[in-house]
XYZ file of C-alpha atoms in Angstrom:
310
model
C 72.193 118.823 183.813
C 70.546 115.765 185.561
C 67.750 116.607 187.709
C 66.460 114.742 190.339
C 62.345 114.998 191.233
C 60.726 113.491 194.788
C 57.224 113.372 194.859
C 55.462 112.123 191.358
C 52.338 114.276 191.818
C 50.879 116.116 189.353
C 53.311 118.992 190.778
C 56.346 117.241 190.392
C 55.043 115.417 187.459
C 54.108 118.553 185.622
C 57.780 120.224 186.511
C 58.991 117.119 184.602
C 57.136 117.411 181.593
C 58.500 120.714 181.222
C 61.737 119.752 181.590
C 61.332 117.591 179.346
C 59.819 118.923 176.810
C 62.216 122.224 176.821
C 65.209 119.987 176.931
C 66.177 121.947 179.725
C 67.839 118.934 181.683
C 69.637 116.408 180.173
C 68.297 113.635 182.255
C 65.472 113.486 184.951
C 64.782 111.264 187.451
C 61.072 110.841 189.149
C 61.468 109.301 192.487
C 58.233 108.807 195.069
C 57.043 106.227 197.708
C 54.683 105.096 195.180
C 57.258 103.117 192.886
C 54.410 102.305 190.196
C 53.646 106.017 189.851
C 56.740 107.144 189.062
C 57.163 104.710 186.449
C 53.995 105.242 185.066
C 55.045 109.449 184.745
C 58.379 108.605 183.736
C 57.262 106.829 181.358
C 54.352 108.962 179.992
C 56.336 112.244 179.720
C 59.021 109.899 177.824
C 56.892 109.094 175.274
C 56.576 112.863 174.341
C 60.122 113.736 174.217
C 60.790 112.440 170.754
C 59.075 115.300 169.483
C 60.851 117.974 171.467
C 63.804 116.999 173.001
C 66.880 114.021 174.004
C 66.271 114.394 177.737
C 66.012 111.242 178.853
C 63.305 110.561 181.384
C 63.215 107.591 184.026
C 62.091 106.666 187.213
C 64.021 105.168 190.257
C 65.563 105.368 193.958
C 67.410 107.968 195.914
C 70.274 106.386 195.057
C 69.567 107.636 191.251
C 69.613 110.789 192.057
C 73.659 110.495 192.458
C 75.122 114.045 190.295
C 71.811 115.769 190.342
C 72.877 119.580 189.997
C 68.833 120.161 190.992
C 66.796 117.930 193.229
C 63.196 119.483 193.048
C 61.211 117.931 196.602
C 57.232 118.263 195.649
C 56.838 115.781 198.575
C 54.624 115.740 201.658
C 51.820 114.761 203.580
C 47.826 115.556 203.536
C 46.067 116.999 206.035
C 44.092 114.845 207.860
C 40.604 115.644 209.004
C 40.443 117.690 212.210
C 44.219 118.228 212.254
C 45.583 121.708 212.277
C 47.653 123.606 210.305
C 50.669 123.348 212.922
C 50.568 119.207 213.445
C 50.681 118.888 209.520
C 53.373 121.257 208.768
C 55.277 119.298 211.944
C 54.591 115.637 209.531
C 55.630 117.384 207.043
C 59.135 118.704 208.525
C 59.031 114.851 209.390
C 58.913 113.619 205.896
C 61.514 116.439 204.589
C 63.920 115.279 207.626
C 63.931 112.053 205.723
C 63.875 113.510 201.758
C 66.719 115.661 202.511
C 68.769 113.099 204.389
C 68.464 111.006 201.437
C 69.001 113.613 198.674
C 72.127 114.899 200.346
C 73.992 111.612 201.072
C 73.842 110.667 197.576
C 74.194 114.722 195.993
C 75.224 116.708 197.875
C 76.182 119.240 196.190
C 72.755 119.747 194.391
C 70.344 122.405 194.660
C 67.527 121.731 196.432
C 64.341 123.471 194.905
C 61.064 123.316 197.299
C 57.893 123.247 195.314
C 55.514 121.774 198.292
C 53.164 123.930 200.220
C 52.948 125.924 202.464
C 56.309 126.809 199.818
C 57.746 129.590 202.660
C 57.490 127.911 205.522
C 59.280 124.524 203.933
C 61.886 126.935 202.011
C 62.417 127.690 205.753
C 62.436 123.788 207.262
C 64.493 122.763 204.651
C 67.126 125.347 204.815
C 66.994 124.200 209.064
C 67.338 120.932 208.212
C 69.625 120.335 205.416
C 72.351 122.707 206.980
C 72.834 123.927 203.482
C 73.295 127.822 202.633
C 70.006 129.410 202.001
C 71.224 130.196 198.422
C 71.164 126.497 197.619
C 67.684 126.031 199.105
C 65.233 127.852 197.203
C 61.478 127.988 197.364
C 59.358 128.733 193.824
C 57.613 131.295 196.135
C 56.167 133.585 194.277
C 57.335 132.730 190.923
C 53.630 131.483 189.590
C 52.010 134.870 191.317
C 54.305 137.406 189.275
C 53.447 135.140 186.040
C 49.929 135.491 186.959
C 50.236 139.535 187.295
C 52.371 139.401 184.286
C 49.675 137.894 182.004
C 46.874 139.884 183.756
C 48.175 143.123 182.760
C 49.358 142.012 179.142
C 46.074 140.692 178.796
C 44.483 144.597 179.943
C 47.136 146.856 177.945
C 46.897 144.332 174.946
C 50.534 143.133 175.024
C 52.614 140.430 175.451
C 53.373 139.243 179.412
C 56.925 138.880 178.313
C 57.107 142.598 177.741
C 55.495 143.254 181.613
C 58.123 143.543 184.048
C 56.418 143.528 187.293
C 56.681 141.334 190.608
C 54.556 139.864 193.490
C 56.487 139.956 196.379
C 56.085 138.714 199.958
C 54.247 135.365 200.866
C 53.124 132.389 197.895
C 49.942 132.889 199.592
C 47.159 135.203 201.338
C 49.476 138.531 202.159
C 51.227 138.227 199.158
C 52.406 141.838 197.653
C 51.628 143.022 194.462
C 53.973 145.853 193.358
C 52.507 148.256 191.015
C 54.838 151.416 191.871
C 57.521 149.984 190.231
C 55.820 147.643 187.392
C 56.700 148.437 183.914
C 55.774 147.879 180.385
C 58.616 148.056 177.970
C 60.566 150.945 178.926
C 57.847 152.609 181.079
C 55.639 152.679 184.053
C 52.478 150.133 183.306
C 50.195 153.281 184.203
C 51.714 155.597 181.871
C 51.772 152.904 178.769
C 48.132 151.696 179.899
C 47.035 155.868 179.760
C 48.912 155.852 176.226
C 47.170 153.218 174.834
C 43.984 154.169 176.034
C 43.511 151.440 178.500
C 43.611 153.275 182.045
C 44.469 151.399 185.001
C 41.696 152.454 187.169
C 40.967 151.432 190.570
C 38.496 149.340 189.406
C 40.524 147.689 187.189
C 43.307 147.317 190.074
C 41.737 146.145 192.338
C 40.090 143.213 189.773
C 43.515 142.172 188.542
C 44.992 141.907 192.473
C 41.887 139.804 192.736
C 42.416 137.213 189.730
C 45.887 137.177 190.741
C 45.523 136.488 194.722
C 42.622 134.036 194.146
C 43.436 132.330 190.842
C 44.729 129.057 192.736
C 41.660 128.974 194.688
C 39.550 129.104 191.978
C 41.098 126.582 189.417
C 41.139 124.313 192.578
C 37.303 124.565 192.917
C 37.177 123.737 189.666
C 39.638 120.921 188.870
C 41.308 120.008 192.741
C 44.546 121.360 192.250
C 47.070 123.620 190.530
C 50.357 121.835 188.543
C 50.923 123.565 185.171
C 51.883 126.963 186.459
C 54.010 125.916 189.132
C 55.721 122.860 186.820
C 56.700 125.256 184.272
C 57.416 127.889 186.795
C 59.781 125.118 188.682
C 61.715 124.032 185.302
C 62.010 128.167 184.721
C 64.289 128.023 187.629
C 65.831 124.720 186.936
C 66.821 126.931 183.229
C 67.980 129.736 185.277
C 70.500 127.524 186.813
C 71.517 124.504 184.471
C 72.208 127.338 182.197
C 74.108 129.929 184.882
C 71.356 132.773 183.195
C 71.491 134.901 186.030
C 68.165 135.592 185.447
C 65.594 137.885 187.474
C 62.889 135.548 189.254
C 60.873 135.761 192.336
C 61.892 133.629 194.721
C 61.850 131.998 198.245
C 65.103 131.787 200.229
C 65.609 132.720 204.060
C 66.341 135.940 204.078
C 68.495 137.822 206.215
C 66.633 141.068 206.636
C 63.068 142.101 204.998
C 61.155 144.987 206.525
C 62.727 144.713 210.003
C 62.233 140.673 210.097
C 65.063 138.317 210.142
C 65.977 135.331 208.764
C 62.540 135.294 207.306
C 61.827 133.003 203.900
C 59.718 134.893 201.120
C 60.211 136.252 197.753
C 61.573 138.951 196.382
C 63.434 139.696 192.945
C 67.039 137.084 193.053
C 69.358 136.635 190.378
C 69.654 133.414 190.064
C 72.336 131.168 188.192
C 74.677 127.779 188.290
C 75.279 128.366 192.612
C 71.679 128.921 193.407
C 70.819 133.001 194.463
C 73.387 135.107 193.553
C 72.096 138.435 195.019
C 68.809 139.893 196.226
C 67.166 142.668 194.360
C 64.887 144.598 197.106
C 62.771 147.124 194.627
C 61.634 150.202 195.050
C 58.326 150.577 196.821
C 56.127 153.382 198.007
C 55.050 153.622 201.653
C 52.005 151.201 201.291
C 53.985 148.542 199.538
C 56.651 148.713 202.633
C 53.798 148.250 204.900
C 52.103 145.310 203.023
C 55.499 143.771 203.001
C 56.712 143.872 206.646
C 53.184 142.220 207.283
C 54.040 139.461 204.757
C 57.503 138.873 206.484
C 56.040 139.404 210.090
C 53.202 136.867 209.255
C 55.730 134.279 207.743
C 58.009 134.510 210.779
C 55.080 133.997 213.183
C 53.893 130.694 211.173
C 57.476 129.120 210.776
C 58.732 129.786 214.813
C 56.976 127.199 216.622
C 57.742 124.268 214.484
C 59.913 121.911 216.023
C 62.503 120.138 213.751
């Protein structure tokens, strides 16, 4: 599958490199305002693929993007100082009114995967804009967050994260959801395997993990700027889900019908995901506090997305 990238960031960057190296796609295409950077990517993550895989790796226009199956947009604008939080997401439904113009004319039957932030909210403008059914616009949402409570509790119970199936649900951001009722390790609840293996899940220990999980981004951007190797190999996850019609589990962004009483709301929750984009939704089981959290999530999303004008 050829996949298309806008925005050569360390974000989109990053989702290339992965790509690359898992020979996921069979050709990808960097494409940003900034012709020299792209090149410059392109041509840095091509170097590496001789030792991992044939995708071929180049940089160039929209018009290069032509039979893209994915188009991944980690595009947009920075905040400027003094603006608010409304004018930037309104430059940056500005700058996706363009992207998406331009990615559909020349594929439009791609995918369109949203990687920028605030990841919801432009799930949500992109959907608007493009016209395109909201299982062909998907957000990576919360896909970094559940890896991040995956690894968390491997690391407590002394297991691998591939063997944690849990999910954080909700917002990619402050009201995000963590689900412990129904999280699981192998064939049984995380608190019954962590009380067999003598590792208790405590409150403590809760309320620590929801912490390193709900904060992690802001801390590794104290310390280096910005997160890009999560969310790039969380973004060519997808991309695998999709080239390779997997119909895997993943937590994503689309705009959802119904979620707690909200509609037409974009979050995450558990999709199956294959070769047309979200197949079906997967709402989990959750106990009455989990419900709650959630419907604030949604509520909160809806409130931040309404007044933008496209």
């Amino acid at each position: 599958m050829k996949v298309g990238i806008v925005g050569a960031g360390m974000v989109g960057s990053s989702a290339g490199y992965a790509l690359a190296l898992t020979g996921t796609a069979s050709e990808v295409v960097l494409v940003d305002m900034n012709e020299k950077l792209a090149v410059a990517q392109a041509e840095d993550i091509a170097h590496a693929t001789p030792f991992y895989s044939a995708t071929t790796v180049s940089a160039g226009a929209y018009h290069d993007l032509k039979d893209a199956g994915v188009v991944i947009l980690a595009c947009g604008v920075s905040q400027k100082p003094g603006e608010d939080r409304l004018a930037l997401l309104e430059r940056n439904a500005d700058v996706f009114r363009q992207v998406v113009g331009e990615v559909l004319s020349v594929a439009p039957d791609a995918i369109l995967l949203i990687a920028s932030n605030p990841v919801d909210i432009m799930t949500d403008i992109t959907t608007r804009l493009s016209g395109l059914s909201p299982q062909r616009v998907i957000g990576s949402g919360t896909i970094l967050d559940t890896a991040r409570f995956r690894s968390l509790l491997g690391r407590h119970l002394e297991i691998s994260p591939q063997s944690v199936h849990a999910y954080v649900l909700g917002e990619h951001g402050d009201s995000e959801v963590l689900t412990w009722s129904n999280a699981r390790a192998g064939s049984v609840s995380v608190a019954s395997f962590a009380d067999q293996v003598g590792r208790p899940l405590t409150s403590a220990v809760r309320a620590e993990i929801d912490n390193n999980v709900r904060n992690a981004a802001y801390r590794i951007i104290e310390g280096k700027g910005s997160t890009y190797y999560g969310i790039g190999a969380g973004l060519a996850r997808i991309v695998k889900a999709i080239a390779l019609d997997q119909r895997a589990v993943l937590s994503v962004s689309i705009v959802t019908p119904q979620v707690e009483g909200v509609t037409d709301v974009a979050l995450s929750v558990p999709r199956v995901i294959g070769a047309a984009g979200v197949l079906m939704d997967l709402l989990p089981e959750l106990d009455d506090e989990e419900h709650a959290a959630l419907g604030r999530s949604a509520r909160l999303l809806k409130e931040k997305s309404a007044p933008i004008r496209l």
